[in-house]
Amino acid sequence: MRAPRADAARNRDQLLAVATRVFVSADAEPSMRAIAREAGVGIATLYRHFPTRESLVDAVYRDQVVRLTTGARELLGELPPAAAMRHWMDLFGDWIATKNGMLDTLLAMIESGEIAHTQTRTELLAAITTILEAGRAAGDLRSDVTAEDIAASLIGIFTVAPRPEHEAKAGRLLNLLMDGLLSRH
């Protein structure tokens, strides 16, 4: 199979970015036509890249998981571990917010086995663990906290303060969580 042409790859990436933005801001699942319109392309162009709603949701979901997992390593390359953890929490919040406009389709795909929820969970916990271990080695982060503790806390925070409408509250709660993760040596 041939690699897509550069312009086709750019179009796909642009459609993915627009779909992600639309899903974040949507109260309900937006139509494929609305996503195409927002991207400034015809519906046929959207369907050429993503033949079904499920294929688009799958691509957005997987893109966000990759951003979270690679984001952990990239942040550690740029920031001290504690700061990397706090920035990663924001990436996690973005990932949760993306689900706003694709929740029904996403849940159906998880139910049918099209998306492996346990694999995603494993990847996200590994990303958190990467930052935690770096923070422990640097003496920045507590040694008695697990990746599962942080994941559960983040889910709780974004349940009571969903983004983007509760951005300030989510930020305050994330800062409180982060303060609790810091090592007090």
PDB file of C-alpha atoms in Angstrom:
ATOM      1  CA  MET A   1       0.000   0.000   0.000  1.00  0.00           C
ATOM      2  CA  ARG A   2       1.316   3.406  -0.988  1.00  0.00           C
ATOM      3  CA  ALA A   3       1.736   6.255   1.431  1.00  0.00           C
ATOM      4  CA  PRO A   4      -0.787   9.063   0.887  1.00  0.00           C
ATOM      5  CA  ARG A   5       0.313  12.086  -1.092  1.00  0.00           C
ATOM      6  CA  ALA A   6       1.562  14.997   1.007  1.00  0.00           C
ATOM      7  CA  ASP A   7      -1.503  17.148   0.267  1.00  0.00           C
ATOM      8  CA  ALA A   8      -3.854  14.245   1.114  1.00  0.00           C
ATOM      9  CA  ALA A   9      -2.014  13.703   4.397  1.00  0.00           C
ATOM     10  CA  ARG A  10      -2.251  17.434   5.183  1.00  0.00           C
ATOM     11  CA  ASN A  11      -5.986  17.407   4.383  1.00  0.00           C
ATOM     12  CA  ARG A  12      -6.496  14.411   6.655  1.00  0.00           C
ATOM     13  CA  ASP A  13      -4.525  16.057   9.464  1.00  0.00           C
ATOM     14  CA  GLN A  14      -6.528  19.274   9.049  1.00  0.00           C
ATOM     15  CA  LEU A  15      -9.814  17.351   9.120  1.00  0.00           C
ATOM     16  CA  LEU A  16      -8.649  15.546  12.251  1.00  0.00           C
ATOM     17  CA  ALA A  17      -7.747  18.836  13.964  1.00  0.00           C
ATOM     18  CA  VAL A  18     -11.059  20.455  13.014  1.00  0.00           C
ATOM     19  CA  ALA A  19     -13.059  17.385  14.081  1.00  0.00           C
ATOM     20  CA  THR A  20     -11.254  17.395  17.425  1.00  0.00           C
ATOM     21  CA  ARG A  21     -12.072  21.088  17.937  1.00  0.00           C
ATOM     22  CA  VAL A  22     -15.726  20.537  16.932  1.00  0.00           C
ATOM     23  CA  PHE A  23     -16.066  17.535  19.249  1.00  0.00           C
ATOM     24  CA  VAL A  24     -14.681  19.576  22.161  1.00  0.00           C
ATOM     25  CA  SER A  25     -17.137  22.423  21.692  1.00  0.00           C
ATOM     26  CA  ALA A  26     -20.209  20.315  20.871  1.00  0.00           C
ATOM     27  CA  ASP A  27     -22.963  19.594  23.379  1.00  0.00           C
ATOM     28  CA  ALA A  28     -24.221  16.737  21.231  1.00  0.00           C
ATOM     29  CA  GLU A  29     -22.648  14.739  18.429  1.00  0.00           C
ATOM     30  CA  PRO A  30     -22.171  17.053  15.450  1.00  0.00           C
ATOM     31  CA  SER A  31     -23.109  15.857  11.996  1.00  0.00           C
ATOM     32  CA  MET A  32     -20.424  14.863   9.524  1.00  0.00           C
ATOM     33  CA  ARG A  33     -21.719  17.713   7.343  1.00  0.00           C
ATOM     34  CA  ALA A  34     -21.126  20.213  10.184  1.00  0.00           C
ATOM     35  CA  ILE A  35     -17.557  18.961  10.604  1.00  0.00           C
ATOM     36  CA  ALA A  36     -16.901  19.230   6.848  1.00  0.00           C
ATOM     37  CA  ARG A  37     -18.379  22.740   6.802  1.00  0.00           C
ATOM     38  CA  GLU A  38     -16.196  23.816   9.748  1.00  0.00           C
ATOM     39  CA  ALA A  39     -13.152  22.395   7.945  1.00  0.00           C
ATOM     40  CA  GLY A  40     -14.058  24.303   4.789  1.00  0.00           C
ATOM     41  CA  VAL A  41     -14.323  21.156   2.664  1.00  0.00           C
ATOM     42  CA  GLY A  42     -17.126  19.307   0.956  1.00  0.00           C
ATOM     43  CA  ILE A  43     -18.739  16.317   2.606  1.00  0.00           C
ATOM     44  CA  ALA A  44     -17.220  14.050  -0.079  1.00  0.00           C
ATOM     45  CA  THR A  45     -13.723  15.109   0.989  1.00  0.00           C
ATOM     46  CA  LEU A  46     -14.498  14.242   4.602  1.00  0.00           C
ATOM     47  CA  TYR A  47     -15.934  10.854   3.600  1.00  0.00           C
ATOM     48  CA  ARG A  48     -12.937  10.144   1.366  1.00  0.00           C
ATOM     49  CA  HIS A  49     -10.703  10.356   4.431  1.00  0.00           C
ATOM     50  CA  PHE A  50     -13.187   9.017   6.966  1.00  0.00           C
ATOM     51  CA  PRO A  51     -15.854   6.843   5.289  1.00  0.00           C
ATOM     52  CA  THR A  52     -17.945   6.527   8.472  1.00  0.00           C
ATOM     53  CA  ARG A  53     -18.575   8.465  11.668  1.00  0.00           C
ATOM     54  CA  GLU A  54     -16.919   5.576  13.498  1.00  0.00           C
ATOM     55  CA  SER A  55     -13.748   5.882  11.418  1.00  0.00           C
ATOM     56  CA  LEU A  56     -13.554   9.604  12.255  1.00  0.00           C
ATOM     57  CA  VAL A  57     -14.214   9.037  15.965  1.00  0.00           C
ATOM     58  CA  ASP A  58     -11.631   6.246  16.000  1.00  0.00           C
ATOM     59  CA  ALA A  59      -9.029   8.490  14.324  1.00  0.00           C
ATOM     60  CA  VAL A  60      -9.673  11.402  16.722  1.00  0.00           C
ATOM     61  CA  TYR A  61      -9.606   9.087  19.729  1.00  0.00           C
ATOM     62  CA  ARG A  62      -6.366   7.381  18.692  1.00  0.00           C
ATOM     63  CA  ASP A  63      -4.759  10.730  17.815  1.00  0.00           C
ATOM     64  CA  GLN A  64      -5.555  12.030  21.282  1.00  0.00           C
ATOM     65  CA  VAL A  65      -4.159   8.908  22.977  1.00  0.00           C
ATOM     66  CA  VAL A  66      -0.935   9.257  20.964  1.00  0.00           C
ATOM     67  CA  ARG A  67      -0.733  12.928  21.984  1.00  0.00           C
ATOM     68  CA  LEU A  68      -1.035  11.905  25.623  1.00  0.00           C
ATOM     69  CA  THR A  69       1.528   9.123  25.481  1.00  0.00           C
ATOM     70  CA  THR A  70       4.106  10.989  23.416  1.00  0.00           C
ATOM     71  CA  GLY A  71       3.272  14.170  25.294  1.00  0.00           C
ATOM     72  CA  ALA A  72       4.535  12.655  28.540  1.00  0.00           C
ATOM     73  CA  ARG A  73       7.989  12.004  27.050  1.00  0.00           C
ATOM     74  CA  GLU A  74       8.106  15.341  25.234  1.00  0.00           C
ATOM     75  CA  LEU A  75       7.150  17.288  28.349  1.00  0.00           C
ATOM     76  CA  LEU A  76       9.835  15.498  30.366  1.00  0.00           C
ATOM     77  CA  GLY A  77      12.359  16.528  27.727  1.00  0.00           C
ATOM     78  CA  GLU A  78      11.391  20.185  28.175  1.00  0.00           C
ATOM     79  CA  LEU A  79      10.364  20.593  31.816  1.00  0.00           C
ATOM     80  CA  PRO A  80      11.188  19.375  35.321  1.00  0.00           C
ATOM     81  CA  PRO A  81       9.020  16.346  36.201  1.00  0.00           C
ATOM     82  CA  ALA A  82       6.554  18.195  38.454  1.00  0.00           C
ATOM     83  CA  ALA A  83       5.900  20.838  35.789  1.00  0.00           C
ATOM     84  CA  ALA A  84       5.663  18.103  33.143  1.00  0.00           C
ATOM     85  CA  MET A  85       3.022  16.329  35.256  1.00  0.00           C
ATOM     86  CA  ARG A  86       0.957  19.498  35.612  1.00  0.00           C
ATOM     87  CA  HIS A  87       1.118  20.210  31.873  1.00  0.00           C
ATOM     88  CA  TRP A  88       0.249  16.582  31.113  1.00  0.00           C
ATOM     89  CA  MET A  89      -2.856  16.955  33.280  1.00  0.00           C
ATOM     90  CA  ASP A  90      -3.989  19.707  30.911  1.00  0.00           C
ATOM     91  CA  LEU A  91      -3.435  17.366  27.942  1.00  0.00           C
ATOM     92  CA  PHE A  92      -5.548  14.776  29.735  1.00  0.00           C
ATOM     93  CA  GLY A  93      -8.275  17.387  30.227  1.00  0.00           C
ATOM     94  CA  ASP A  94      -8.176  18.151  26.504  1.00  0.00           C
ATOM     95  CA  TRP A  95      -8.563  14.430  25.788  1.00  0.00           C
ATOM     96  CA  ILE A  96     -11.559  14.159  28.108  1.00  0.00           C
ATOM     97  CA  ALA A  97     -13.138  17.290  26.583  1.00  0.00           C
ATOM     98  CA  THR A  98     -12.774  15.855  23.079  1.00  0.00           C
ATOM     99  CA  LYS A  99     -15.191  13.108  24.048  1.00  0.00           C
ATOM    100  CA  ASN A 100     -18.041  15.646  24.512  1.00  0.00           C
ATOM    101  CA  GLY A 101     -19.189  15.528  20.916  1.00  0.00           C
ATOM    102  CA  MET A 102     -18.473  11.882  20.212  1.00  0.00           C
ATOM    103  CA  LEU A 103     -19.547  10.134  23.395  1.00  0.00           C
ATOM    104  CA  ASP A 104     -22.443   8.071  22.024  1.00  0.00           C
ATOM    105  CA  THR A 105     -20.414   6.782  19.075  1.00  0.00           C
ATOM    106  CA  LEU A 106     -17.355   6.191  21.271  1.00  0.00           C
ATOM    107  CA  LEU A 107     -19.324   4.216  23.857  1.00  0.00           C
ATOM    108  CA  ALA A 108     -20.908   2.087  21.117  1.00  0.00           C
ATOM    109  CA  MET A 109     -17.449   1.421  19.652  1.00  0.00           C
ATOM    110  CA  ILE A 110     -16.054   0.407  23.053  1.00  0.00           C
ATOM    111  CA  GLU A 111     -19.089  -1.822  23.637  1.00  0.00           C
ATOM    112  CA  SER A 112     -18.638  -3.519  20.257  1.00  0.00           C
ATOM    113  CA  GLY A 113     -14.902  -3.962  20.808  1.00  0.00           C
ATOM    114  CA  GLU A 114     -13.904  -1.637  17.940  1.00  0.00           C
ATOM    115  CA  ILE A 115     -11.897   0.395  20.453  1.00  0.00           C
ATOM    116  CA  ALA A 116      -9.910  -1.472  23.088  1.00  0.00           C
ATOM    117  CA  HIS A 117     -10.577   0.509  26.250  1.00  0.00           C
ATOM    118  CA  THR A 118      -8.192  -1.614  28.335  1.00  0.00           C
ATOM    119  CA  GLN A 119      -5.322  -0.959  25.904  1.00  0.00           C
ATOM    120  CA  THR A 120      -5.963   2.793  26.104  1.00  0.00           C
ATOM    121  CA  ARG A 121      -6.034   2.613  29.901  1.00  0.00           C
ATOM    122  CA  THR A 122      -2.719   0.726  29.910  1.00  0.00           C
ATOM    123  CA  GLU A 123      -1.118   3.317  27.598  1.00  0.00           C
ATOM    124  CA  LEU A 124      -2.350   6.249  29.697  1.00  0.00           C
ATOM    125  CA  LEU A 125      -1.210   4.675  32.960  1.00  0.00           C
ATOM    126  CA  ALA A 126       2.214   4.056  31.385  1.00  0.00           C
ATOM    127  CA  ALA A 127       2.429   7.741  30.407  1.00  0.00           C
ATOM    128  CA  ILE A 128       1.604   8.812  33.977  1.00  0.00           C
ATOM    129  CA  THR A 129       4.099   6.282  35.354  1.00  0.00           C
ATOM    130  CA  THR A 130       6.834   7.680  33.090  1.00  0.00           C
ATOM    131  CA  ILE A 131       6.389  11.134  34.602  1.00  0.00           C
ATOM    132  CA  LEU A 132       5.952   9.802  38.138  1.00  0.00           C
ATOM    133  CA  GLU A 133       9.177   7.795  37.974  1.00  0.00           C
ATOM    134  CA  ALA A 134      11.120  10.785  36.648  1.00  0.00           C
ATOM    135  CA  GLY A 135       9.633  12.919  39.429  1.00  0.00           C
ATOM    136  CA  ARG A 136      10.564  10.393  42.082  1.00  0.00           C
ATOM    137  CA  ALA A 137      14.106  10.116  40.746  1.00  0.00           C
ATOM    138  CA  ALA A 138      14.404  13.921  40.843  1.00  0.00           C
ATOM    139  CA  GLY A 139      12.870  14.053  44.324  1.00  0.00           C
ATOM    140  CA  ASP A 140       9.989  16.214  43.042  1.00  0.00           C
ATOM    141  CA  LEU A 141       7.050  13.829  43.323  1.00  0.00           C
ATOM    142  CA  ARG A 142       5.813  11.631  46.151  1.00  0.00           C
ATOM    143  CA  SER A 143       6.756   7.987  46.109  1.00  0.00           C
ATOM    144  CA  ASP A 144       3.491   6.712  47.613  1.00  0.00           C
ATOM    145  CA  VAL A 145       1.231   7.779  44.735  1.00  0.00           C
ATOM    146  CA  THR A 146       0.354   5.448  41.870  1.00  0.00           C
ATOM    147  CA  ALA A 147      -0.569   6.167  38.273  1.00  0.00           C
ATOM    148  CA  GLU A 148      -4.024   4.741  39.076  1.00  0.00           C
ATOM    149  CA  ASP A 149      -4.393   7.311  41.903  1.00  0.00           C
ATOM    150  CA  ILE A 150      -3.632  10.145  39.510  1.00  0.00           C
ATOM    151  CA  ALA A 151      -5.884   8.796  36.742  1.00  0.00           C
ATOM    152  CA  ALA A 152      -8.811   8.416  39.160  1.00  0.00           C
ATOM    153  CA  SER A 153      -8.222  11.925  40.517  1.00  0.00           C
ATOM    154  CA  LEU A 154      -8.140  13.398  37.015  1.00  0.00           C
ATOM    155  CA  ILE A 155     -11.352  11.648  36.029  1.00  0.00           C
ATOM    156  CA  GLY A 156     -12.981  12.980  39.190  1.00  0.00           C
ATOM    157  CA  ILE A 157     -11.788  16.525  38.532  1.00  0.00           C
ATOM    158  CA  PHE A 158     -12.989  16.562  34.949  1.00  0.00           C
ATOM    159  CA  THR A 159     -16.312  15.028  35.968  1.00  0.00           C
ATOM    160  CA  VAL A 160     -17.087  17.857  38.397  1.00  0.00           C
ATOM    161  CA  ALA A 161     -15.385  20.571  36.314  1.00  0.00           C
ATOM    162  CA  PRO A 162     -15.751  19.617  32.658  1.00  0.00           C
ATOM    163  CA  ARG A 163     -13.796  21.665  30.186  1.00  0.00           C
ATOM    164  CA  PRO A 164     -14.039  23.986  28.399  1.00  0.00           C
ATOM    165  CA  GLU A 165     -16.995  25.512  30.306  1.00  0.00           C
ATOM    166  CA  HIS A 166     -15.346  25.108  33.744  1.00  0.00           C
ATOM    167  CA  GLU A 167     -11.757  25.849  32.747  1.00  0.00           C
ATOM    168  CA  ALA A 168     -10.951  27.999  35.803  1.00  0.00           C
ATOM    169  CA  LYS A 169     -12.406  25.508  38.296  1.00  0.00           C
ATOM    170  CA  ALA A 170     -10.626  22.609  36.608  1.00  0.00           C
ATOM    171  CA  GLY A 171      -7.361  24.566  36.747  1.00  0.00           C
ATOM    172  CA  ARG A 172      -7.738  25.238  40.473  1.00  0.00           C
ATOM    173  CA  LEU A 173      -8.523  21.586  41.185  1.00  0.00           C
ATOM    174  CA  LEU A 174      -5.585  20.410  39.082  1.00  0.00           C
ATOM    175  CA  ASN A 175      -3.286  22.786  40.979  1.00  0.00           C
ATOM    176  CA  LEU A 176      -4.573  21.361  44.282  1.00  0.00           C
ATOM    177  CA  LEU A 177      -3.952  17.819  43.036  1.00  0.00           C
ATOM    178  CA  MET A 178      -0.491  18.805  41.874  1.00  0.00           C
ATOM    179  CA  ASP A 179       0.288  20.377  45.237  1.00  0.00           C
ATOM    180  CA  GLY A 180      -0.653  17.073  46.889  1.00  0.00           C
ATOM    181  CA  LEU A 181       1.695  15.163  44.562  1.00  0.00           C
ATOM    182  CA  LEU A 182       4.775  17.201  45.418  1.00  0.00           C
ATOM    183  CA  SER A 183       7.399  15.596  47.599  1.00  0.00           C
ATOM    184  CA  ARG A 184       7.803  17.268  50.991  1.00  0.00           C
ATOM    185  CA  HIS A 185      11.329  16.088  51.752  1.00  0.00           C
TER     186      HIS A 185
END
